[in-house]
XYZ file of C-alpha atoms in Angstrom:
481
model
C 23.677 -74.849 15.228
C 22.360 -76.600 12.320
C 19.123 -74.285 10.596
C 16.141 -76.645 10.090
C 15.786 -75.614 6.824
C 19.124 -76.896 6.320
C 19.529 -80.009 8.045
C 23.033 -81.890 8.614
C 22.360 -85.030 5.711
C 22.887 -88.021 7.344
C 26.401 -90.031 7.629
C 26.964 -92.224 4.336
C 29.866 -94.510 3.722
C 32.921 -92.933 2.100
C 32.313 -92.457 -1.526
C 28.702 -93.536 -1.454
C 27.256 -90.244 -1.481
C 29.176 -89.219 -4.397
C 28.330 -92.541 -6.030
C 24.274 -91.693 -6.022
C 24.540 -88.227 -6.952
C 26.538 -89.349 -9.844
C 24.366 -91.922 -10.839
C 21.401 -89.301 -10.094
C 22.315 -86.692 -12.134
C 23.074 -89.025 -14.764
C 19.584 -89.575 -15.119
C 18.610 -86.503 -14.836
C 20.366 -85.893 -17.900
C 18.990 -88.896 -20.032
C 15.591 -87.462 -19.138
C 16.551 -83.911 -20.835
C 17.781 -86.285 -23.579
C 14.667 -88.071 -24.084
C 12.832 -84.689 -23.796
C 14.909 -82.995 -26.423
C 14.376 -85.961 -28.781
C 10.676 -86.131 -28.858
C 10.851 -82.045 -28.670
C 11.975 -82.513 -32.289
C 8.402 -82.980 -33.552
C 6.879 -80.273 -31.924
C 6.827 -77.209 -34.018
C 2.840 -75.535 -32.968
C 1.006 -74.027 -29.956
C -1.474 -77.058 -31.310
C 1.286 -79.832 -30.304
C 3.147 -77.928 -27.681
C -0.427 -77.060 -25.246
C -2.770 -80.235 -25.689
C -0.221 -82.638 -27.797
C -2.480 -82.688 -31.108
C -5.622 -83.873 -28.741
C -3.795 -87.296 -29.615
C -3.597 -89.108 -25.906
C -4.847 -91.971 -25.125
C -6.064 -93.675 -21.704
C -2.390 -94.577 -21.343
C -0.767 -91.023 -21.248
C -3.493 -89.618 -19.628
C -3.308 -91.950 -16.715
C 0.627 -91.475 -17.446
C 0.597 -87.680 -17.510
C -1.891 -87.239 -15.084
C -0.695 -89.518 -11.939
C 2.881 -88.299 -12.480
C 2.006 -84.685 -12.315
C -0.008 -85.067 -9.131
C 2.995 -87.587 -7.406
C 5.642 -84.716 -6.554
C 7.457 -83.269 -3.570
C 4.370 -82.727 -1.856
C 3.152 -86.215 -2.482
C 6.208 -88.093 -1.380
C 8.549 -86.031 0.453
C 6.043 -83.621 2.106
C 3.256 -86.699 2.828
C 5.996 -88.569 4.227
C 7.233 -85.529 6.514
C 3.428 -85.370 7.473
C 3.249 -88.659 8.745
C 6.785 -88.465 10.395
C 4.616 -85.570 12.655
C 1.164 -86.486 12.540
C 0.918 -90.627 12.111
C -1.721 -92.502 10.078
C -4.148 -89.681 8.820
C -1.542 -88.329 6.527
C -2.803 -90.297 3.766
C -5.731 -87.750 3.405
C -3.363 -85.173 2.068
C -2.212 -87.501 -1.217
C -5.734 -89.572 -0.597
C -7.619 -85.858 -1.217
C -6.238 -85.784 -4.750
C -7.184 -88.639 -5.500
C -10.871 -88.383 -4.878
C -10.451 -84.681 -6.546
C -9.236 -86.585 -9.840
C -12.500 -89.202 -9.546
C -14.700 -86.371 -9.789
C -12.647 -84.753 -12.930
C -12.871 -88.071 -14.423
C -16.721 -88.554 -14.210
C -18.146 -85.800 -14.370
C -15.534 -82.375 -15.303
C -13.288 -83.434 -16.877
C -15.919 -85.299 -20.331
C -17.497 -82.117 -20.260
C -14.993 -79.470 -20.308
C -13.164 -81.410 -23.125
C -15.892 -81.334 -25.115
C -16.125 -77.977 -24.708
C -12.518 -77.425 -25.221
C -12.565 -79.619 -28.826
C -15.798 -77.777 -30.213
C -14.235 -74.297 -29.269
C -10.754 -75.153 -30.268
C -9.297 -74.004 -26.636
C -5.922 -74.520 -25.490
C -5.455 -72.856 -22.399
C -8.087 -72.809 -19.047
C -7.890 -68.767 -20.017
C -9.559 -69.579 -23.065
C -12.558 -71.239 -21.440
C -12.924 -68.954 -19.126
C -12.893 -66.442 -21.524
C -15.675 -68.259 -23.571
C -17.566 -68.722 -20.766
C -17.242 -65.167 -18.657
C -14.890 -62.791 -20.995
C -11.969 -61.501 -21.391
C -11.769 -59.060 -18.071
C -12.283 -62.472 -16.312
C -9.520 -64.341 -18.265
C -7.166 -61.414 -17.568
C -7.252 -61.319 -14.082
C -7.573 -65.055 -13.354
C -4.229 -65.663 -15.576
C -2.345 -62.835 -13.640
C -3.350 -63.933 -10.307
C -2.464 -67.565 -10.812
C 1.127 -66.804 -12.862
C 2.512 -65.561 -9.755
C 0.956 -68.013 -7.072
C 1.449 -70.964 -9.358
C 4.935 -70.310 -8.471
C 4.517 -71.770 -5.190
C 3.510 -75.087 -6.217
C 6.583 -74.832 -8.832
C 9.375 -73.812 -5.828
C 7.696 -76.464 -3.411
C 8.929 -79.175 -6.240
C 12.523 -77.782 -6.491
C 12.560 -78.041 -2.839
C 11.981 -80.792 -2.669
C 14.430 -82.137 -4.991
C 17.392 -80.088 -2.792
C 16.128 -82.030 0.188
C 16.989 -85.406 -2.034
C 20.390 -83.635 -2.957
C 21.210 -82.833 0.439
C 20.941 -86.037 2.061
C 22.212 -88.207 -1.196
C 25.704 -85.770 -1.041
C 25.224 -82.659 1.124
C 24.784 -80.684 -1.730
C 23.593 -77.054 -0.315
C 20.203 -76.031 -0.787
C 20.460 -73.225 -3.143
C 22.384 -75.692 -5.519
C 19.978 -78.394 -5.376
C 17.109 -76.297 -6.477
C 19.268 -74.775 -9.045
C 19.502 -78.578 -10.665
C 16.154 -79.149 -10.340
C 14.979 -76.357 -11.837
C 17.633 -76.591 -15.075
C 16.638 -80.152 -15.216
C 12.849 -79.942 -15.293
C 12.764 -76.317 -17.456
C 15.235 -78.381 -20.180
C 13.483 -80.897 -20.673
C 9.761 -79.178 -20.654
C 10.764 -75.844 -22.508
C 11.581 -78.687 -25.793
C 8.235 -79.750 -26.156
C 5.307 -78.525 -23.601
C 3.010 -81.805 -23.016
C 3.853 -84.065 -25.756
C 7.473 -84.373 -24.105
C 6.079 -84.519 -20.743
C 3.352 -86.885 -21.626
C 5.956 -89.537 -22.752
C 9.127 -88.655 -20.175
C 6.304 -88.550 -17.242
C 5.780 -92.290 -18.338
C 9.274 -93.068 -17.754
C 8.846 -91.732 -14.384
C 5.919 -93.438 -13.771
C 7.798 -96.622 -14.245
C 10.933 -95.596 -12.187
C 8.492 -94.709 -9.544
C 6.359 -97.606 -9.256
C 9.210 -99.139 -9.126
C 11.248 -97.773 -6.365
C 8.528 -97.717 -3.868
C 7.811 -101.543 -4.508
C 10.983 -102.210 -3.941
C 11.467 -100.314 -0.804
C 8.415 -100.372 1.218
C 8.500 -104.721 1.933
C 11.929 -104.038 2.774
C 11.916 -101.348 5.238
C 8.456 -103.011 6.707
C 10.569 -106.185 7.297
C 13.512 -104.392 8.337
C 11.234 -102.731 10.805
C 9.452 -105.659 11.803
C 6.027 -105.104 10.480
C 3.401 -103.574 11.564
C 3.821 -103.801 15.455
C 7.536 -103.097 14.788
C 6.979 -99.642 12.866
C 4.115 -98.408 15.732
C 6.671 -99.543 18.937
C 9.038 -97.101 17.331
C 6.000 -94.358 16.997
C 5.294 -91.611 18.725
C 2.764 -93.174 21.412
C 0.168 -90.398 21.476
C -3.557 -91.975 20.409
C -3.861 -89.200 17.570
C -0.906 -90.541 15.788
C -2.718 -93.940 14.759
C -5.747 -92.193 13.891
C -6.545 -92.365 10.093
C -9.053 -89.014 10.346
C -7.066 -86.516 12.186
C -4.216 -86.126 14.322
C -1.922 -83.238 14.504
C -2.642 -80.952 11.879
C -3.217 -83.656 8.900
C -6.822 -85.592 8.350
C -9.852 -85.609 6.518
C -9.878 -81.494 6.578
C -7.542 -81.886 3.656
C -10.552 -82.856 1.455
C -12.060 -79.395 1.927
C -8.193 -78.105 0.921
C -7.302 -80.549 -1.612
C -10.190 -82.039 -3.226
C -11.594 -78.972 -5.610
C -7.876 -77.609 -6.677
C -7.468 -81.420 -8.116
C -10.734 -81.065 -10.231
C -9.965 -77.518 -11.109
C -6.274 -77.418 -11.603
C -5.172 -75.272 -14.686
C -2.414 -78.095 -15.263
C -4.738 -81.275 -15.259
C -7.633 -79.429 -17.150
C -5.207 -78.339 -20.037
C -3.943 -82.062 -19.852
C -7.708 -83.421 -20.187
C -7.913 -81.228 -23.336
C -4.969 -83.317 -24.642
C -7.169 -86.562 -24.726
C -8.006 -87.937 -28.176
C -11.950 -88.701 -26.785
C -14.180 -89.233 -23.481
C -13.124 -92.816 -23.143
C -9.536 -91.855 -23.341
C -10.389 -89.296 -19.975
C -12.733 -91.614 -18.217
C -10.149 -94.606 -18.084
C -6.962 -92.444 -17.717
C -8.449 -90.317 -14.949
C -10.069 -93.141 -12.921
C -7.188 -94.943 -13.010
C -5.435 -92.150 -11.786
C -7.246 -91.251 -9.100
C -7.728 -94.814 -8.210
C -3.894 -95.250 -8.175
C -3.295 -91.717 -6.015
C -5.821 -93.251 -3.560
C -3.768 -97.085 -2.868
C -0.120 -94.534 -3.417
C -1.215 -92.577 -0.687
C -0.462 -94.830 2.283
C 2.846 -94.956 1.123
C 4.357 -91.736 2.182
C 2.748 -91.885 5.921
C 4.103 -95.295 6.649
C 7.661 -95.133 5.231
C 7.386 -91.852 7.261
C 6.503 -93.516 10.450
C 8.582 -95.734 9.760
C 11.811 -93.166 9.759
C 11.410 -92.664 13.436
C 12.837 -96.372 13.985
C 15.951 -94.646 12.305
C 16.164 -90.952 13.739
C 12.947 -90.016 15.956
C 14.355 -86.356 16.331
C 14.671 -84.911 12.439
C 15.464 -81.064 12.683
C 12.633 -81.088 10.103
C 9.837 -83.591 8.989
C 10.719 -83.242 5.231
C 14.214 -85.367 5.894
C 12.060 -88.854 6.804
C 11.638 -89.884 3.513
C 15.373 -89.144 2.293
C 17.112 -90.104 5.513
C 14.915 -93.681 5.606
C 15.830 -94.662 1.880
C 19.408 -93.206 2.361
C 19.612 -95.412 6.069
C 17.355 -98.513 5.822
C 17.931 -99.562 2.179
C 20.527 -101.514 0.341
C 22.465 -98.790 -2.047
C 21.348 -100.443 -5.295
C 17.742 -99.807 -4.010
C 17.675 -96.976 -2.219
C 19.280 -95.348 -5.459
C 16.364 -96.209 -7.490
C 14.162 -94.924 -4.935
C 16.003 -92.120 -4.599
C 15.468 -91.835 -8.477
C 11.857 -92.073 -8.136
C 11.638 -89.670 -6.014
C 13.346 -87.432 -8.128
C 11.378 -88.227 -11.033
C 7.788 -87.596 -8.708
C 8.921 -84.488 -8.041
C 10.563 -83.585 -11.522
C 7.330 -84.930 -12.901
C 5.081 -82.524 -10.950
C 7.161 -79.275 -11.453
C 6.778 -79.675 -15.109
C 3.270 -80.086 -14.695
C 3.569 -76.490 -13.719
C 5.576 -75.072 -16.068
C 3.135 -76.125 -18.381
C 0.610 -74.264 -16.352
C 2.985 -70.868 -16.472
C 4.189 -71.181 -19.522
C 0.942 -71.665 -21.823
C -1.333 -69.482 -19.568
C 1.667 -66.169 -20.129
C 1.860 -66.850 -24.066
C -1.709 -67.785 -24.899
C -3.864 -66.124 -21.918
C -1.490 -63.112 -21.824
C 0.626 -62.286 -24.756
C -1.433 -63.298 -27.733
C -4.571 -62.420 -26.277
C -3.746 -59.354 -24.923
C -0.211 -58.247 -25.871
C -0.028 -58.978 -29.510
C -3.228 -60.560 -30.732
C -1.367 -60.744 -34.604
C 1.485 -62.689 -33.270
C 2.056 -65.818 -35.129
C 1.767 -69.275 -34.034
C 5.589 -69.549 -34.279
C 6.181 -66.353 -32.524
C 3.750 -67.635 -29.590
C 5.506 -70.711 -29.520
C 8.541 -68.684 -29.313
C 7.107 -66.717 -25.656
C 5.944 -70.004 -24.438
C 8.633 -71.563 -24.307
C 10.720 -67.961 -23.349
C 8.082 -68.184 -20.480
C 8.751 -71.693 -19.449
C 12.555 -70.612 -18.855
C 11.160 -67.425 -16.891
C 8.755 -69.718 -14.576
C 11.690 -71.891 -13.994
C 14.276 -68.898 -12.802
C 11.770 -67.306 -11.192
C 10.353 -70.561 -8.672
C 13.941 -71.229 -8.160
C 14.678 -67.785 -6.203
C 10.918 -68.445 -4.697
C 12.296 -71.787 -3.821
C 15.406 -70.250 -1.769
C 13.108 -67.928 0.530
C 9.886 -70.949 1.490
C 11.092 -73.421 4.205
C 9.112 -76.317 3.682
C 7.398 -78.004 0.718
C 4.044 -78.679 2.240
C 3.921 -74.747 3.112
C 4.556 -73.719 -0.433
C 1.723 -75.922 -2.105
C -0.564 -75.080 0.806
C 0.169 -71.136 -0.869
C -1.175 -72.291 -4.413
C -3.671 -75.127 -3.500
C -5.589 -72.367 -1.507
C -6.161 -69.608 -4.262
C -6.457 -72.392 -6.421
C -9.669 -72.853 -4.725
C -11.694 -70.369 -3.304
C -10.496 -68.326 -6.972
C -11.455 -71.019 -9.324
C -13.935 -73.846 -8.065
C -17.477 -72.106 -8.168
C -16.368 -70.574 -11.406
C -15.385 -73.070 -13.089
C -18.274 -75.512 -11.942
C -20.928 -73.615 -11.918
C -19.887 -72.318 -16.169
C -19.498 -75.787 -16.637
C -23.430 -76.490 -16.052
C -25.431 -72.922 -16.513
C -24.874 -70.579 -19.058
C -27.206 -67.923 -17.191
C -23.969 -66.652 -14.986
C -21.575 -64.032 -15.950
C -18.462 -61.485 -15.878
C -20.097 -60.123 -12.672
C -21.055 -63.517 -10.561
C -17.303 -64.757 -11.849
C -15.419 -61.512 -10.619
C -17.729 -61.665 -7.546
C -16.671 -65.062 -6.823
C -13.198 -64.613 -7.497
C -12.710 -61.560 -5.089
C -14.292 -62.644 -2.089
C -13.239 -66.009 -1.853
C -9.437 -64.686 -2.232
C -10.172 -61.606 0.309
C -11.738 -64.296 2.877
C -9.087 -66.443 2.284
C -6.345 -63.985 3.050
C -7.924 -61.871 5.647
C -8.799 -65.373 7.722
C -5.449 -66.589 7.181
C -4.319 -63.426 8.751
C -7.004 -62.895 11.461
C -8.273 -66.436 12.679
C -5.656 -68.197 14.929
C -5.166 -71.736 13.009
C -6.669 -74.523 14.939
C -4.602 -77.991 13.081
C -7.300 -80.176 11.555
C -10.098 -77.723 11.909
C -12.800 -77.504 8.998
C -13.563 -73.709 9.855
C -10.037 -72.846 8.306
C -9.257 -70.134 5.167
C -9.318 -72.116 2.806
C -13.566 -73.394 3.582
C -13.881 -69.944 4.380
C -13.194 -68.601 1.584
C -14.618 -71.383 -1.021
C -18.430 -70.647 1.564
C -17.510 -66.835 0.477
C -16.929 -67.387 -2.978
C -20.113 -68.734 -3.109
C -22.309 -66.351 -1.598
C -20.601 -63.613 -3.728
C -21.394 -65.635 -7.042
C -24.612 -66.336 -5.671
C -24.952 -62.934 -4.738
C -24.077 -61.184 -7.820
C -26.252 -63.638 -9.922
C -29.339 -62.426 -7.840
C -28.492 -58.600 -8.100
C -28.311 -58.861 -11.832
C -31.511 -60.835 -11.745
C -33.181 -58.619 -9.913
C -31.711 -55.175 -12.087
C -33.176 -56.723 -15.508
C -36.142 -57.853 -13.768
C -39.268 -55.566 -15.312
């Protein structure tokens, strides 16, 4: 029997499999190419971590929006709505309200921050703001469950693999992850700032090919619901199944705190530059988001019993599309999830060698010997997400892993620094551990109810707050005469 984290890829024509791997891998490489090229000018922490604070609205948008379109945004959403119908567009929709709020109101301020302190790293500001004990055990903590997020990419790029040519699992993420560590390990975000904007355009452009088509094919609207699961939850846009508007509570704050996307704010060359690139962004994630659900639904019109969810989006393009398009869809997909995994490298990479290394390890180490470790690191991340990626089944339950710590550990920390200086070490510590006890004691004592709010993850984030809160009031009251 066929494992269903292994599913039998679907039947191509003779040689046509071969023919899109081929042509897949192909790109693959020019994007390693194109990464190795601009790598060339990168020769300082400065370039390799915020790109000489040189990006404009243009990259950021780029940067941004590619990093947050990735296996869980296209293959995962797409699996989601396969199982749950119409409210699957909250868990891509979530991000993009997450990314409106970094826009307006985090992101201008922590970049100011960032360019009158000289950070590079989210370790450094939360070293400014709390101090080093805090920095220390944030940057362990999120090395190790970052690479979740990181092995949720590369599976999702086997899943492509395996349906495009049968290519076994354990191979597929071994491609992926030599493919996205190549190009990234060259030159940290100035490289991906300018390959995720040939992405970008491979992507828009593969799912504007393919979604009139396989609408039409289906016979609109009416046609894609006949085909549906006939259930009323499926066709509800706030819940159904396990996917609604609860994914705001799990989605929203990681996509305003995110390591990753703050470190790529610091890149920005001014305010403007984040404003415009980040609204557009989140904007963009917001009309994207329907995208997944729908060509999900609409794979049950082509196999309405997939051993697992996560083969809708593959099997659909690889069934319902003519083989010129469905390659360049294929290649967008690819590039959405290629695009996202080096988002986190970036985060693993920079936070070992600045937040860890130089800070802790060898505080004399030169900016060429911490270039040196980052990149060292990057490789490290990579090998290390790809045996993470061989023991996780799915891709939505690996990014569920990192979104979660993400935040209950980070949002009231962050925040809250952002706006008062009168917290400190204790109220961030406090914060910190109870929000990621909470989180993993409910996760391991409450019996999950899909699409309830009273979950781990709101659990924890309530917890984290009443800790901070608590801690601030204890110190209060200590130096109180």
């Amino acid at each position: 029997m066929e494992s269903p984290d292994c599913p039998q890829p679907p039947i191509c024509p003779a040689g046509v499999g071969s023919t899109q791997l081929f042509l897949l891998l192909t790109y693959a490489i020019a994007l390693i190419a194109l990464g190795f090229w601009i790598g060339r000018r990168v020769d300082s922490t400065g370039t390799f971590f915020v790109a000489g604070r040189a990006l404009g609205p243009v990259l950021i948008f780029a940067t941004v929006l590619a990093a947050n379109i990735g296996a869980g945004s296209t293959v995962g959403a797409a699996g989601l709505g396969y199982r749950d119908g119409l409210s699957a567009w909250w868990w891509v929709g979530s991000a993009g309200i997450g990314t409106l709020v970094l826009a307006q109101w985090i992101g201008p301020r922590i970049w100011r921050v960032a360019r009158e302190h000289d950070l590079l790293t989210v370790g450094d500001y939360l070293e400014w703001r709390y101090g080093a004990s805090v920095r220390a055990f944030v940057s362990v903590m999120l090395w190790w469950v970052t690479l979740a997020i990181l092995s949720g990419q590369l599976i999702g790029i086997a899943w492509i693999l395996n349906v495009v040519a049968g290519v076994p699992k354990p191979l597929g993420c071994l491609i992926g992850g030599l493919v996205t560590t190549a190009y990234f390990a060259a030159g940290g975000l100035l490289t991906s700032a300018w390959v995720n904007l040939v992405q970008l355009v491979v992507m828009g452009t593969g799912f504007a090919l393919a979604l009139p088509l396989l609408m039409s094919d289906a016979g609109g609207w009416a046609g894609m619901l006949a085909n549906a699961p006939t259930h009323d939850s499926f066709t509800s846009f706030w819940g159904g199944g396990g996917s609604g508007i609860v994914y705001l509570a799990l989605l929203g704050p990681a996509f305003v705190i995110s390591p990753g996307l703050l470190q790529k704010v610091y890149g920005a060359r001014d305010e403007r530059s984040i404003r415009i690139g980040l609204t557009a962004a989140g904007l963009a994630l917001m009309a994207f988001a329907a995208i997944p659900p729908v060509l999900g639904i609409l794979a049950h019109g082509y196999d309405p019993a997939l051993p697992s969810p996560e083969m809708a989006l593959p099997t659909i393009l690889m069934a319902g599309l003519p083989p010129a398009i469905g390659i360049l869809t294929l290649a967008a997909i690819l590039s959405a999830e290629m695009s996202s995994a080096d988002a986190v490298l970036f985060m693993l990479s920079t936070s070992l060698s600045k937040d860890l290394y130089r800070r802790f390890l060898n505080p004399s180490a030169t900016d060429q010997q911490t270039l040196r470790v980052t990149r060292t690191a990057a490789v490290a991340g990579g090998a290390a997400a790809t045996g993470l990626a061989l023991l996780l089944p799915t891709v939505i339950g690996s990014l569920t892993v990192f979104y979660s710590m993400l935040t209950v550990a980070l949002t009231i920390p962050v925040i809250v620094g952002l706006f008062s200086r009168r917290p400190g070490v204790p109220e961030a510590l406090c914060a910190i551990g109870a929000g990621t006890t909470a989180l993993i004691a409910a996760d391991m004592l409450l019996e999950s109810v899909p699409g309830s709010l009273l979950n781990p993850v709101t659990l924890g984030l309530a917890l984290s707050s009443v800790g901070f809160g608590a801690a601030y009031l204890a110190r209060r009251a200590m130096v109180r005469p």
